[in-house]
XYZ file of C-alpha atoms in Angstrom:
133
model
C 0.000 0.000 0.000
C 1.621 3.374 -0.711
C 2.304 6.065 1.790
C -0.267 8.574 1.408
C 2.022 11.257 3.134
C 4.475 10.821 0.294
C 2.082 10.053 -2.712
C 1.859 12.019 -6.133
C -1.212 12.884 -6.712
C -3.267 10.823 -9.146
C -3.898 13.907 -11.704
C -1.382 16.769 -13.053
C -1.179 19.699 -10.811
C -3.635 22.434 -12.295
C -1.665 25.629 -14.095
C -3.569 28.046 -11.590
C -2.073 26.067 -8.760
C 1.628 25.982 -9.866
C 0.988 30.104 -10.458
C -0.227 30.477 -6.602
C 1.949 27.954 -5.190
C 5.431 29.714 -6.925
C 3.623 33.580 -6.605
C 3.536 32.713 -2.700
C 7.119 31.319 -2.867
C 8.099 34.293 -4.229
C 6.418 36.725 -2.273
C 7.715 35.466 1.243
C 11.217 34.458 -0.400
C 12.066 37.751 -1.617
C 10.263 39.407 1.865
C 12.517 37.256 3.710
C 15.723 37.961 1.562
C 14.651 41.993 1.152
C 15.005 41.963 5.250
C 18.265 39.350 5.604
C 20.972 39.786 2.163
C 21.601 43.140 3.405
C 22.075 42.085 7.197
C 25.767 40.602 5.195
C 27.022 43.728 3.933
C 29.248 46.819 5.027
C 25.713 48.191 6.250
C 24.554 45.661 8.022
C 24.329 48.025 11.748
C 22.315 50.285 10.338
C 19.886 48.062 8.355
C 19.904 46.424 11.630
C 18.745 49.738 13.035
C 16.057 50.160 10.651
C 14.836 46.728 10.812
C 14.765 46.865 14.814
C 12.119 49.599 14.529
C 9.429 47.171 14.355
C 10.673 45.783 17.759
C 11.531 42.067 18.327
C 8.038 40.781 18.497
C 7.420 42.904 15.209
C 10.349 41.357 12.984
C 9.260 37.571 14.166
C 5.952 37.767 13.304
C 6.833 39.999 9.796
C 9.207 36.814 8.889
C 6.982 34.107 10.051
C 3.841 35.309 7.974
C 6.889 35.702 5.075
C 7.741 31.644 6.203
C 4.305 30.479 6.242
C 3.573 32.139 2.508
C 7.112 30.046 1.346
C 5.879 26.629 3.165
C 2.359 27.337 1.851
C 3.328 27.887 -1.599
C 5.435 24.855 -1.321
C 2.410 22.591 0.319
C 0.279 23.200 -2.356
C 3.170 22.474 -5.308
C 3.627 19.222 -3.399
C -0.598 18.421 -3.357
C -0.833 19.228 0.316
C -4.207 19.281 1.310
C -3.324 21.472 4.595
C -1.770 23.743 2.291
C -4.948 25.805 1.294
C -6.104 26.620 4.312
C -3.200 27.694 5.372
C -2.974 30.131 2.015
C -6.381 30.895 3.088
C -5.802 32.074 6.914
C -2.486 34.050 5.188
C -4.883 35.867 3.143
C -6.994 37.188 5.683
C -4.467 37.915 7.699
C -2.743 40.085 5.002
C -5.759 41.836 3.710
C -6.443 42.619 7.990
C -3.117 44.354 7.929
C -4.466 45.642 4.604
C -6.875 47.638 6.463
C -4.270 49.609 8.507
C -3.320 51.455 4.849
C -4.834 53.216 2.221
C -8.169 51.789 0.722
C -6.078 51.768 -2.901
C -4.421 48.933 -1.378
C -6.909 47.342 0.327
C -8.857 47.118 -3.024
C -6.440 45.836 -4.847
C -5.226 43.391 -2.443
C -9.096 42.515 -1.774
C -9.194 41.425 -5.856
C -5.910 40.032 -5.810
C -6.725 37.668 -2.953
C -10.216 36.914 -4.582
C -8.831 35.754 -8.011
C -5.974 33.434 -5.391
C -8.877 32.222 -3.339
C -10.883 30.931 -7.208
C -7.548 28.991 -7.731
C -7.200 27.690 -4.459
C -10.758 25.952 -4.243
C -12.118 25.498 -7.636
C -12.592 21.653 -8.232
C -9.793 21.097 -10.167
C -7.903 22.454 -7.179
C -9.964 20.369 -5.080
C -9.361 16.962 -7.019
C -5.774 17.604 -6.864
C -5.335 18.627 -3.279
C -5.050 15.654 -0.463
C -8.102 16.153 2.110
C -6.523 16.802 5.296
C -6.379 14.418 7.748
């Protein structure tokens, strides 16, 4: 009996999902690298400064939503069923924050998310996906 943890899924991964599973890559990866590349250069103390505005507390939770967007993406690549909600939750959360700035942004990070969320749970997506356990 295969190991379902491990199995490919049955049918090709839908185009929309490769798109939103590499777009979330992206976005944490280069959020994450943005914050870090420049922590090894002749600037690092004062990049260190500026990054240490958002206090402690501020910077982990600004690179773990950046993590969770990289280990999303990845889940759903992989057909990780867990992998959707937890693009979901990321999505609210990030359109929340949205909120806090102008209502340009929230807009077009409202539509943005909307067209994500189609992709995400569309059947295709669905068929594709492992249920979560």
């Amino acid at each position: 009996m295969p190991d379902t943890a491990t199995a490919v899924p049955a049918r090709p991964r839908p185009r929309g999902l490769t798109i939103v599973g590499w777009l979330f890559i992206g976005v944490g990866s280069i959020g994450l690298l943005v914050d870090w590349l420049p922590l090894l250069t002749a600037r690092a103390a004062q990049h260190l400064a500026d990054l240490m505005v958002e206090g402690v507390a501020g910077l982990a939770l600004i690179w773990s939503v950046r993590l969770l967007a990289v280990i999303g993406g990845a889940g759903v690549l992989r057909g990780a069923g867990w992998a959707r909600p937890l693009l979901a939750v990321w999505m609210i959360f990030h359109i929340g924050v949205s909120l806090l700035h102008s209502v340009a942004q929230l807009v077009v990070h409202a539509v943005v998310f909307a067209a994500i969320t189609y992709v995400l749970f569309r059947p295709s997506s669905s068929a594709y996906l492992r249920p979560v356990d």
